[in-house]
XYZ file of C-alpha atoms in Angstrom:
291
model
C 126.214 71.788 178.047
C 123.622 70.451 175.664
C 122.162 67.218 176.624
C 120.067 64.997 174.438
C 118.805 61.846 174.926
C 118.762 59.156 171.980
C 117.216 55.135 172.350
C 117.345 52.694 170.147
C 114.778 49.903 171.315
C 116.711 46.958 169.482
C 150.005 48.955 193.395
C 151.092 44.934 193.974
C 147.344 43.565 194.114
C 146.000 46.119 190.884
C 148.807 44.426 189.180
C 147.916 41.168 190.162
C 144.340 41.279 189.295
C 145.566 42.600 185.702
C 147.404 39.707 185.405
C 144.517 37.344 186.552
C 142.206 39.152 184.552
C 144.503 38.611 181.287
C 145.660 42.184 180.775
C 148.658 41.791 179.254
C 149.146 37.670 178.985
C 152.492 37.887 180.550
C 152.084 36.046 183.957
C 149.245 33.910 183.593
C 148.614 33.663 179.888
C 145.658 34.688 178.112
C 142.221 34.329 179.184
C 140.161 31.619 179.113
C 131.849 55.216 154.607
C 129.695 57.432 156.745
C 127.725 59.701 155.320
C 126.313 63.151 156.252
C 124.746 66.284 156.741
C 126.494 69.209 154.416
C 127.098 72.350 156.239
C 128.122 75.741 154.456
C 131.654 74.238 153.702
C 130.571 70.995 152.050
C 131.704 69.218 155.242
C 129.845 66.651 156.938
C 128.179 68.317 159.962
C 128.565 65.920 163.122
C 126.026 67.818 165.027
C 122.884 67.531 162.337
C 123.195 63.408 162.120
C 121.402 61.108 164.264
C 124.309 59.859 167.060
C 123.362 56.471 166.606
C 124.033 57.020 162.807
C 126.601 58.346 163.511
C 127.842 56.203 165.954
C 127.360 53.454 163.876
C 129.093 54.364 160.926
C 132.149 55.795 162.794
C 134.406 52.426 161.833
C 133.489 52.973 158.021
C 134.880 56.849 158.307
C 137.536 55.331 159.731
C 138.440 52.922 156.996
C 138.005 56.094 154.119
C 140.819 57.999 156.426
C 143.124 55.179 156.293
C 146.202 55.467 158.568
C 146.336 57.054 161.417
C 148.527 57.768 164.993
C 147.353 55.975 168.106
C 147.873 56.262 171.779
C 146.248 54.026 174.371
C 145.663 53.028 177.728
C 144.309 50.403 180.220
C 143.070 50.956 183.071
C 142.365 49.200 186.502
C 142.029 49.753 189.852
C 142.089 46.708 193.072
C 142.715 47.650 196.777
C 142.879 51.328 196.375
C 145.180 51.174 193.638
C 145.179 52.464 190.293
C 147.169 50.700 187.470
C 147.922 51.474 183.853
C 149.177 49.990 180.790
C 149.611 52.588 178.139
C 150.824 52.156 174.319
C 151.583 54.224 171.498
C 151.911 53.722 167.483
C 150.118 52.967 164.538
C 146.920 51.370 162.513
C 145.703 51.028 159.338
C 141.939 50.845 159.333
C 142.015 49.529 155.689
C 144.099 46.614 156.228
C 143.200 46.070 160.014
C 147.048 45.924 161.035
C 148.747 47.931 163.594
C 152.076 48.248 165.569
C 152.101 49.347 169.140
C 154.753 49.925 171.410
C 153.217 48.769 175.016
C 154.399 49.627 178.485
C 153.979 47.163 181.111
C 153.230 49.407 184.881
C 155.125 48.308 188.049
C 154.219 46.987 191.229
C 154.703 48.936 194.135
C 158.236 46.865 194.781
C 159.478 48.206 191.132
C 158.655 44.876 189.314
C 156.669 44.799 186.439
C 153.662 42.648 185.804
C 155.470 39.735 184.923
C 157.817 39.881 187.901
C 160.941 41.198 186.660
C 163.291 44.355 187.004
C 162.556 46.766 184.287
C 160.788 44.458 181.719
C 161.422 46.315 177.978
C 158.136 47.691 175.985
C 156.163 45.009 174.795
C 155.938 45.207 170.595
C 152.448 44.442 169.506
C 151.515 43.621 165.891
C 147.220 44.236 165.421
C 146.028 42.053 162.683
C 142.430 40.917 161.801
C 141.834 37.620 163.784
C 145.719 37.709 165.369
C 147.978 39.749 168.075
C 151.396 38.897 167.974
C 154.062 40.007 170.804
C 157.542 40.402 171.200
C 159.137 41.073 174.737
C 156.268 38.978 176.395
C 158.833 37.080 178.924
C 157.546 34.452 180.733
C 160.384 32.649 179.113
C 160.086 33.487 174.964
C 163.333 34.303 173.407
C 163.901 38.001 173.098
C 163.979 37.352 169.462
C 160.774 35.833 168.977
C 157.540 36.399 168.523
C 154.319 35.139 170.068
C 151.191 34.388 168.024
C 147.944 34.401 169.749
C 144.420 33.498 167.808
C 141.958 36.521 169.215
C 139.180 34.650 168.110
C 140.200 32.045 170.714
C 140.701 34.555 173.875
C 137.406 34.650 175.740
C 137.725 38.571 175.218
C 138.324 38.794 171.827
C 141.451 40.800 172.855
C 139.188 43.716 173.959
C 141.426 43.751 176.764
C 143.931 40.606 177.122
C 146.817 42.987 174.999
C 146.216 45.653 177.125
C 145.765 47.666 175.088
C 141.848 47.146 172.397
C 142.713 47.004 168.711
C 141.845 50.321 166.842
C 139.313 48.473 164.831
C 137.362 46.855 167.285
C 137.303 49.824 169.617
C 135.585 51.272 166.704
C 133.275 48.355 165.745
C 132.147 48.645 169.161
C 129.931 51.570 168.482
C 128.097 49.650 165.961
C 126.034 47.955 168.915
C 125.128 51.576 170.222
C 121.590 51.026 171.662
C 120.820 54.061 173.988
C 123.225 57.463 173.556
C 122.892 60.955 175.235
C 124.200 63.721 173.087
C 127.376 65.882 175.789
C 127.844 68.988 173.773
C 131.099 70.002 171.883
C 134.373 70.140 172.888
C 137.919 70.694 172.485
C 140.240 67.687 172.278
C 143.834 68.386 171.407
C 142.882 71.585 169.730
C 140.137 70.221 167.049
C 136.253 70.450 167.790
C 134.195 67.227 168.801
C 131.169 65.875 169.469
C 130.614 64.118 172.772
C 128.495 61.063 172.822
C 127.914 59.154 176.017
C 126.284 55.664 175.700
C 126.026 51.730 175.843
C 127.274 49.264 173.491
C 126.022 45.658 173.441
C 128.771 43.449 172.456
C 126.255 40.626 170.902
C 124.571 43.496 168.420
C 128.684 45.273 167.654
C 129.847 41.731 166.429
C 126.581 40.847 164.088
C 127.124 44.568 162.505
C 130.572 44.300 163.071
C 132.899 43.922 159.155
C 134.330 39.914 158.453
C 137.401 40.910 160.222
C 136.475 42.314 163.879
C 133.010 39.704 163.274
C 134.932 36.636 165.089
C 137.134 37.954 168.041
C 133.786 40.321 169.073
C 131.539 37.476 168.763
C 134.053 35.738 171.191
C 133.993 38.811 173.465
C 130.117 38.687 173.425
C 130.461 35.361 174.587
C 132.988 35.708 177.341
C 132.327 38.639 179.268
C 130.116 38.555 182.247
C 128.065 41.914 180.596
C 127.329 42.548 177.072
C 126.856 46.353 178.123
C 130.059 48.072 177.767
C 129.392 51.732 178.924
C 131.364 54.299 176.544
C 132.542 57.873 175.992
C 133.049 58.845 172.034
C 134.242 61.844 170.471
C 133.983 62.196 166.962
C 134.862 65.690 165.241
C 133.346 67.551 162.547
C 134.207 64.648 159.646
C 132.975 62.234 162.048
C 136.109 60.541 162.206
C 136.311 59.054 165.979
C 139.135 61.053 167.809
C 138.788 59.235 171.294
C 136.405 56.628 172.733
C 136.560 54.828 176.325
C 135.353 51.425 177.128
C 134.231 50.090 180.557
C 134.576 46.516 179.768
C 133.345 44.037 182.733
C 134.948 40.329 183.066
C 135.439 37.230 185.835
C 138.894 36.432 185.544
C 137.567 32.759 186.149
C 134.194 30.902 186.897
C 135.033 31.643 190.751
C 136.652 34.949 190.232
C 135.174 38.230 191.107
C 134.209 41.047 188.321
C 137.375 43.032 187.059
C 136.540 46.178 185.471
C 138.750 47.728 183.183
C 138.732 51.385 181.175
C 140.044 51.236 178.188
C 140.715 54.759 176.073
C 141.888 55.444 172.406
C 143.495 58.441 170.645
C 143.663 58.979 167.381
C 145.659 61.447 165.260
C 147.505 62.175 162.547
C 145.045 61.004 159.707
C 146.418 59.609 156.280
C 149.321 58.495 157.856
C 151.034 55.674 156.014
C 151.224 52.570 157.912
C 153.568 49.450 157.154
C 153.137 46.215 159.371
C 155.024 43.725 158.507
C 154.442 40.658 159.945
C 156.696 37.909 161.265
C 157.990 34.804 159.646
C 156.692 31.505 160.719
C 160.373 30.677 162.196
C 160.361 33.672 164.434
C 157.663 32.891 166.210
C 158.056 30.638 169.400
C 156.394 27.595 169.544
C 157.740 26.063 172.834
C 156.502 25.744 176.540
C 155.289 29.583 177.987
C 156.219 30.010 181.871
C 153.147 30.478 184.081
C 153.625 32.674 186.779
C-alpha cells in the first residue's frame, strides 16, 4: 500500500436514535470540469494530480459525465446495534435531480422506523434546494407527496433522507483540507484511487456550485462538527465511484452526538435520467403525525 500524506493549511434503540436524529423524517419529522494529467492513452491519469485537486474538482467531472446509477446507504449504530437505510436509483449531475427508491430497516419486533408492519419503499425525488417523498406515513396519503425545503433542515439533508444527495456527497470534497493518498484498488471490477481525508463543511459550501451552496451552508451551521471524516475513490477519469461520510450531529440542544456513515455508489455513466417532479396538488399540505 502506498501512503502519502497531503495538507492543505486553509435493533429497537438504533432505530430510535435514527429517528431522533432525523434519518428518515418519518417519526419525528425533520431536524431542527476537472482537468488532468495525460497518460500514454490521452486519459486523465488520477495518480499524477494533486488529491486535493483532484478532490476538489471531482463534482465538476461529475457534471461532464452526466447521468449516472446510484446505490446508497446509511448507517448507524446505538446499544450494540447496527442499523441501515439503503436506496437505489438515479441522478443527473447536470440538472441536480434524482429518484431513489429508499428502504426503511426494522426494529428488532419487525416494525419499521415509523412503527408499522412492513412500511413500502420510500420514493425520493433529489432536486437542488428540495427532497420530496412519497410513502413517508406518519399519516400522508399514499398518493401524495411531501415537499421539504433542504435549505431549511439543520443538515442540509446530508442525512435527514437517509440517504445524502449525489451532488452534495460530491460537493463535499470541495472542503478537502488534509488527505492521505491509500493506493489503488479494485471496486466492482474498474481501477481507483483511494483517498482518505477531512472535509470541512463551512469551506465545501463557500466552493460549493449555486445549487448545493444553501442546504451545505445550512449543514455547516447545524452540525455539532464541521469535520466530516471521508473515504473517496475516484478511478482513472477521476470520476468519483464511491465516497463515505462520517457525519456528526445532536439530535437536539440536550441530545447526545449521533454519528452516522453515509456511502455512495456510482455506476453506469451517461445514463439518461428523467425526474419528473410532482404537481403542486399532489403534494400534501395537511397536519404530519408525530410519533
Amino acid at each position: 500500500m502506498v501512503v502519502q500524506q497531503y495538507r492543505d493549511g486553509g435493533g429497537a434503540r438504533a432505530v430510535r436514535a435514527l429517528a431522533a436524529a432525523g434519518v428518515i423524517a418519518v417519526t419525528a419529522g425533520c431536524i431542527g470540469g476537472g482537468g488532468g494529467a495525460a497518460d500514454g492513452s490521452g486519459q486523465r491519469s488520477v495518480a499524477a494530480d494533486r488529491p486535493l485537486d483532484l478532490l476538489g474538482q471531482a463534482a465538476d467531472v461529475l457534471v461532464e459525465a452526466g447521468g449516472a446509477e446510484t446505490r446508497t446507504s446509511m448507517e448507524t449504530a446505538a446499544g450494540g446495534t447496527r442499523v441501515t437505510i439503503r436506496g437505489q436509483g438515479a441522478y443527473d449531475f447536470r440538472r441536480q435531480m434524482g429518484r431513489l427508491r429508499v428502504v426503511l430497516p426494522k426494529d428488532p419486533a419487525g416494525k419499521d422506523a415509523a412503527g408499522a408492519d412492513g412500511h413500502r419503499p420510500i420514493t425520493e425525488l433529489l432536486a437542488p434546494g428540495a427532497l420530496y417523498m412519497k410513502n413517508r406515513g406518519a399519516g400522508v396519503p399514499d398518493d401524495k407527496w411531501v415537499r421539504i425545503d433542504t435549505t431549511g433542515l439543520k443538515d442540509g439533508n446530508l442525512v435527514t433522507g437517509g440517504v445524502t444527495d449525489p451532488m452534495a456527497a460530491a460537493e463535499l470534497l470541495r472542503g478537502a483540507a488534509d488527505v492521505t493518498y491509500a493506493g489503488k484498488t479494485e471496486l466492482a471490477g474498474v481501477t481507483v484511487h483511494h483517498y482518505r481525508g477531512v472535509a470541512d463543511l463551512g469551506r465545501a459550501a463557500r466552493a460549493a456550485s449555486p445549487q448545493s451552496r444553501g442546504a451545505l451552508s445550512a449543514a455547516a451551521k447545524g452540525f455539532s462538527k464541521d469535520a466530516v471524516p471521508f473515504d473517496a475513490y475516484l478511478d482513472e477519469d477521476g470520476r468519483l465511484r464511491k465516497v463515505r461520510h462520517r457525519f456528526t450531529f445532536s439530535s437536539d440542544d440536550r441530545g447526545p452526538e449521533v454519528s452516522v456513515v453515509s456511502t455512495l455508489l456510482l455506476y453506469g455513466f451517461g445514463l439518461p435520467v428523467t425526474v419528473t417532479l410532482p404537481d403542486e396538488d399532489a403534494i400534501y399540505t395537511g397536519e404530519i403525525q408525530q410519533g
